[in-house]
mmCIF file of C-alpha atoms in Angstrom:
data_model
loop_
_atom_site.group_PDB
_atom_site.id
_atom_site.type_symbol
_atom_site.label_atom_id
_atom_site.label_comp_id
_atom_site.label_asym_id
_atom_site.label_seq_id
_atom_site.Cartn_x
_atom_site.Cartn_y
_atom_site.Cartn_z
ATOM 1 C CA GLY A 1 3.234 130.923 126.956
ATOM 2 C CA ALA A 2 5.905 127.918 127.518
ATOM 3 C CA ALA A 3 5.421 126.825 124.204
ATOM 4 C CA GLY A 4 6.532 129.965 122.358
ATOM 5 C CA ALA A 5 9.648 129.974 124.588
ATOM 6 C CA ASP A 6 10.675 126.695 123.592
ATOM 7 C CA GLY A 7 10.251 127.382 120.940
ATOM 8 C CA SER A 8 12.221 131.110 120.414
ATOM 9 C CA ALA A 9 14.650 128.963 123.023
ATOM 10 C CA ALA A 10 14.613 126.195 120.589
ATOM 11 C CA GLU A 11 14.532 129.039 118.130
ATOM 12 C CA GLY A 12 17.869 130.720 119.868
ATOM 13 C CA LEU A 13 19.176 127.669 120.063
ATOM 14 C CA GLU A 14 19.482 126.764 116.819
ATOM 15 C CA ALA A 15 20.566 129.632 115.482
ATOM 16 C CA ALA A 16 23.140 128.963 117.368
ATOM 17 C CA ALA A 17 23.800 126.623 116.476
ATOM 18 C CA ALA A 18 23.992 127.439 113.144
ATOM 19 C CA GLY A 19 26.434 130.734 114.186
ATOM 20 C CA PHE A 20 28.567 127.301 115.474
ATOM 21 C CA ARG A 21 29.054 125.328 112.151
ATOM 22 C CA GLN A 22 28.915 128.569 110.572
ATOM 23 C CA ALA A 23 32.074 129.616 112.738
ATOM 24 C CA ALA A 24 32.982 126.014 112.558
ATOM 25 C CA ALA A 25 32.822 125.964 109.620
ATOM 26 C CA GLN A 26 34.652 128.757 108.678
ATOM 27 C CA VAL A 27 37.572 128.399 110.947
ATOM 28 C CA LEU A 28 37.944 124.418 109.418
ATOM 29 C CA SER A 29 37.678 127.045 105.835
ATOM 30 C CA ALA A 30 40.307 129.008 107.528
ATOM 31 C CA VAL A 31 42.191 125.589 109.649
ATOM 32 C CA GLN A 32 42.020 124.090 105.182
ATOM 33 C CA GLN A 33 43.791 127.255 103.653
ATOM 34 C CA HIS A 34 46.133 127.734 106.287
ATOM 35 C CA ALA A 35 47.179 123.588 105.489
ATOM 36 C CA LEU A 36 46.735 124.268 101.158
ATOM 37 C CA ALA A 37 49.305 127.330 102.073
ATOM 38 C CA CYS A 38 52.102 125.523 103.923
ATOM 39 C CA VAL A 39 51.265 122.463 101.923
ATOM 40 C CA ARG A 40 52.451 124.733 99.101
ATOM 41 C CA GLU A 41 54.996 125.972 100.372
ATOM 42 C CA GLU A 42 56.144 122.143 101.855
ATOM 43 C CA GLU A 43 55.781 121.959 97.736
ATOM 44 C CA GLU A 44 58.522 124.463 96.985
ATOM 45 C CA ALA A 45 61.047 124.135 99.673
ATOM 46 C CA MET A 46 60.637 119.564 98.273
ATOM 47 C CA ALA A 47 60.579 121.122 94.587
ATOM 48 C CA ALA A 48 63.981 123.890 95.657
ATOM 49 C CA LEU A 49 65.309 120.981 97.769
ATOM 50 C CA MET A 50 65.487 118.500 94.728
ATOM 51 C CA ALA A 51 66.286 120.605 92.168
ATOM 52 C CA LYS A 52 69.388 121.515 94.326
ATOM 53 C CA ALA A 53 70.542 117.456 94.918
ATOM 54 C CA VAL A 54 69.995 117.544 90.949
ATOM 55 C CA ALA A 55 72.269 120.380 90.518
ATOM 56 C CA THR A 56 74.597 118.600 92.882
ATOM 57 C CA GLN A 57 74.923 115.702 91.211
ATOM 58 C CA SER A 58 73.938 117.320 88.378
ATOM 59 C CA ALA A 59 77.955 119.030 88.377
ATOM 60 C CA ARG A 60 79.451 115.763 90.338
ATOM 61 C CA ILE A 61 78.650 114.160 87.117
ATOM 62 C CA ASP A 62 80.322 116.755 85.058
ATOM 63 C CA LEU A 63 82.521 116.296 87.036
ATOM 64 C CA ARG A 64 83.701 113.302 87.126
ATOM 65 C CA LEU A 65 82.905 112.900 82.950
ATOM 66 C CA SER A 66 85.526 117.006 82.703
ATOM 67 C CA GLN A 67 87.804 114.143 84.902
ATOM 68 C CA LEU A 68 87.697 110.560 82.575
ATOM 69 C CA ASP A 69 88.176 113.126 79.967
ATOM 70 C CA GLN A 70 91.071 113.979 80.941
ATOM 71 C CA LEU A 71 91.652 110.550 82.358
ATOM 72 C CA CYS A 72 90.950 109.329 78.874
ATOM 73 C CA ALA A 73 93.574 112.045 77.054
ATOM 74 C CA ALA A 74 96.081 111.180 79.091
ATOM 75 C CA VAL A 75 95.970 107.965 78.085
ATOM 76 C CA ARG A 76 95.734 108.482 74.228
ATOM 77 C CA SER A 77 98.965 110.188 75.183
ATOM 78 C CA GLN A 78 100.895 107.599 76.381
ATOM 79 C CA ARG A 79 99.058 105.476 73.719
ATOM 80 C CA SER A 80 100.312 107.708 71.141
ATOM 81 C CA SER A 81 104.030 108.240 72.466
ATOM 82 C CA LEU A 82 104.672 103.639 72.708
ATOM 83 C CA GLU A 83 103.339 103.820 69.074
ATOM 84 C CA HIS A 84 106.663 105.683 68.162
ATOM 85 C CA ASP A 85 107.980 105.003 70.968
ATOM 86 C CA ARG A 86 107.492 101.113 69.589
ATOM 87 C CA HIS A 87 108.195 102.206 65.971
ATOM 88 C CA VAL A 88 111.479 104.136 67.011
ATOM 89 C CA LEU A 89 112.470 100.737 69.014
ATOM 90 C CA PHE A 90 111.996 98.520 65.306
ATOM 91 C CA ALA A 91 113.234 100.970 63.545
ATOM 92 C CA GLU A 92 116.437 100.412 65.734
ATOM 93 C CA ARG A 93 117.066 96.655 65.599
ATOM 94 C CA LEU A 94 116.577 96.495 62.499
ATOM 95 C CA SER A 95 119.743 99.264 61.177
ATOM 96 C CA LEU A 96 121.129 96.940 63.948
ATOM 97 C CA GLU A 97 120.220 93.557 62.844
ATOM 98 C CA ARG A 98 121.012 94.922 59.063
ATOM 99 C CA ARG A 99 124.334 96.677 60.632
ATOM 100 C CA LYS A 100 125.330 93.222 61.830
ATOM 101 C CA ILE A 101 124.628 91.593 58.976
ATOM 102 C CA ILE A 102 126.546 93.779 57.363
ATOM 103 C CA ALA A 103 129.748 93.911 59.700
ATOM 104 C CA THR A 104 128.869 89.541 59.080
ATOM 105 C CA GLU A 105 129.558 90.017 55.993
ATOM 106 C CA GLN A 106 132.402 92.676 56.141
ATOM 107 C CA LEU A 107 134.157 89.979 58.298
ATOM 108 C CA LYS A 108 133.801 86.750 56.397
ATOM 109 C CA ALA A 109 135.485 88.744 52.915
ATOM 110 C CA GLN A 110 138.032 89.715 55.028
ATOM 111 C CA PHE A 111 138.311 86.738 55.785
ATOM 112 C CA GLN A 112 138.527 84.652 52.321
ATOM 113 C CA ALA A 113 140.201 87.912 51.129
ATOM 114 C CA LYS A 114 143.046 86.777 53.484
ATOM 115 C CA GLN A 115 143.093 82.547 53.078
ATOM 116 C CA GLN A 116 142.884 83.586 49.399
ATOM 117 C CA GLN A 117 146.239 85.327 49.770
ATOM 118 C CA GLN A 118 147.419 83.300 51.797
ATOM 119 C CA GLN A 119 146.640 80.055 49.430
ATOM 120 C CA GLN A 120 148.488 82.129 45.866
ATOM 121 C CA GLN A 121 151.688 83.285 49.180
ATOM 122 C CA PRO A 122 153.997 80.092 48.616
ATOM 123 C CA GLU A 123 154.720 79.170 52.548
ATOM 124 C CA PRO A 124 157.544 80.239 54.168
ATOM 125 C CA PRO A 125 160.483 78.504 55.051
ATOM 126 C CA GLN A 126 159.605 76.229 58.448
ATOM 127 C CA HIS A 127 162.453 77.804 60.478
ATOM 128 C CA GLU A 128 164.315 75.295 63.963
ATOM 129 C CA PRO A 129 164.266 77.637 67.415
ATOM 130 C CA PRO A 130 167.208 79.734 67.814
ATOM 131 C CA ASN A 131 169.325 76.944 69.634
ATOM 132 C CA MET A 132 169.094 78.525 73.730
ATOM 133 C CA VAL A 133 171.635 79.511 75.461
ATOM 134 C CA ALA A 134 171.425 79.370 79.776
ATOM 135 C CA ILE A 135 173.082 82.514 80.802
ATOM 136 C CA THR A 136 174.300 82.430 84.692
ATOM 137 C CA LEU A 137 175.976 84.610 86.936
ATOM 138 C CA ALA A 138 179.671 84.903 87.856
ATOM 139 C CA PRO A 139 179.141 83.759 91.723
ATOM 140 C CA SER A 140 180.276 86.748 94.018
ATOM 141 C CA PRO A 141 183.594 86.332 95.956
ATOM 142 C CA ALA A 142 181.800 85.646 99.301
ATOM 143 C CA VAL A 143 179.810 82.803 97.294
ATOM 144 C CA LYS A 144 181.712 79.117 98.303
ATOM 145 C CA ALA A 145 182.914 76.911 95.414
ATOM 146 C CA GLU A 146 180.468 74.679 96.359
ATOM 147 C CA GLU A 147 176.828 76.697 96.182
ATOM 148 C CA ALA A 148 177.815 78.161 92.474
ATOM 149 C CA PRO A 149 176.039 76.976 89.430
ATOM 150 C CA ASP A 150 176.970 74.952 87.726
ATOM 151 C CA VAL A 151 177.865 76.502 84.537
ATOM 152 C CA LYS A 152 179.826 73.529 82.707
ATOM 153 C CA MET A 153 176.875 71.674 82.909
ATOM 154 C CA HIS A 154 174.248 73.742 81.906
ATOM 155 C CA GLU A 155 176.605 74.248 78.331
ATOM 156 C CA ALA A 156 176.671 71.100 78.465
ATOM 157 C CA HIS A 157 173.043 71.191 78.561
ATOM 158 C CA ASN A 158 172.325 73.047 75.689
ATOM 159 C CA GLY A 159 174.625 72.235 73.492
ATOM 160 C CA SER A 160 177.082 74.834 72.904
ATOM 161 C CA GLY A 161 179.652 73.899 75.823
ATOM 162 C CA GLN A 162 181.797 72.382 73.626
#
């Protein structure tokens, strides 16, 4: 009997061990399934975050490209404006230079015409300057004779007191 009891106990232990193994396999399988589900969720969450990050970066890049396009358009507009201003300035300088040349030629022509006119006309006779006569006021009665100006001296000096 003891051997039979031992055999049945061994079989019972074996059956229990097999049950534990099966239960352990089921637990491991459930843990594995749960782990795989967690991994899938994390992968999906990471993929969603990555897609969101890529979309955000793409939007930032699009915004920067838009700003660069606006900046390029502004630079092209300024460049065009500067080119126009440069052409206007060149035309104004050219016009000013032409007017300067015309004015210079007109002045030369007027000067030459005056010279020719002066050469054709006889020179007017040189007049002697008129005699200068000093005019003095008569002394007031309150002035003493010594303080009165000498009228005769002035007339004699100018040659008209004789």
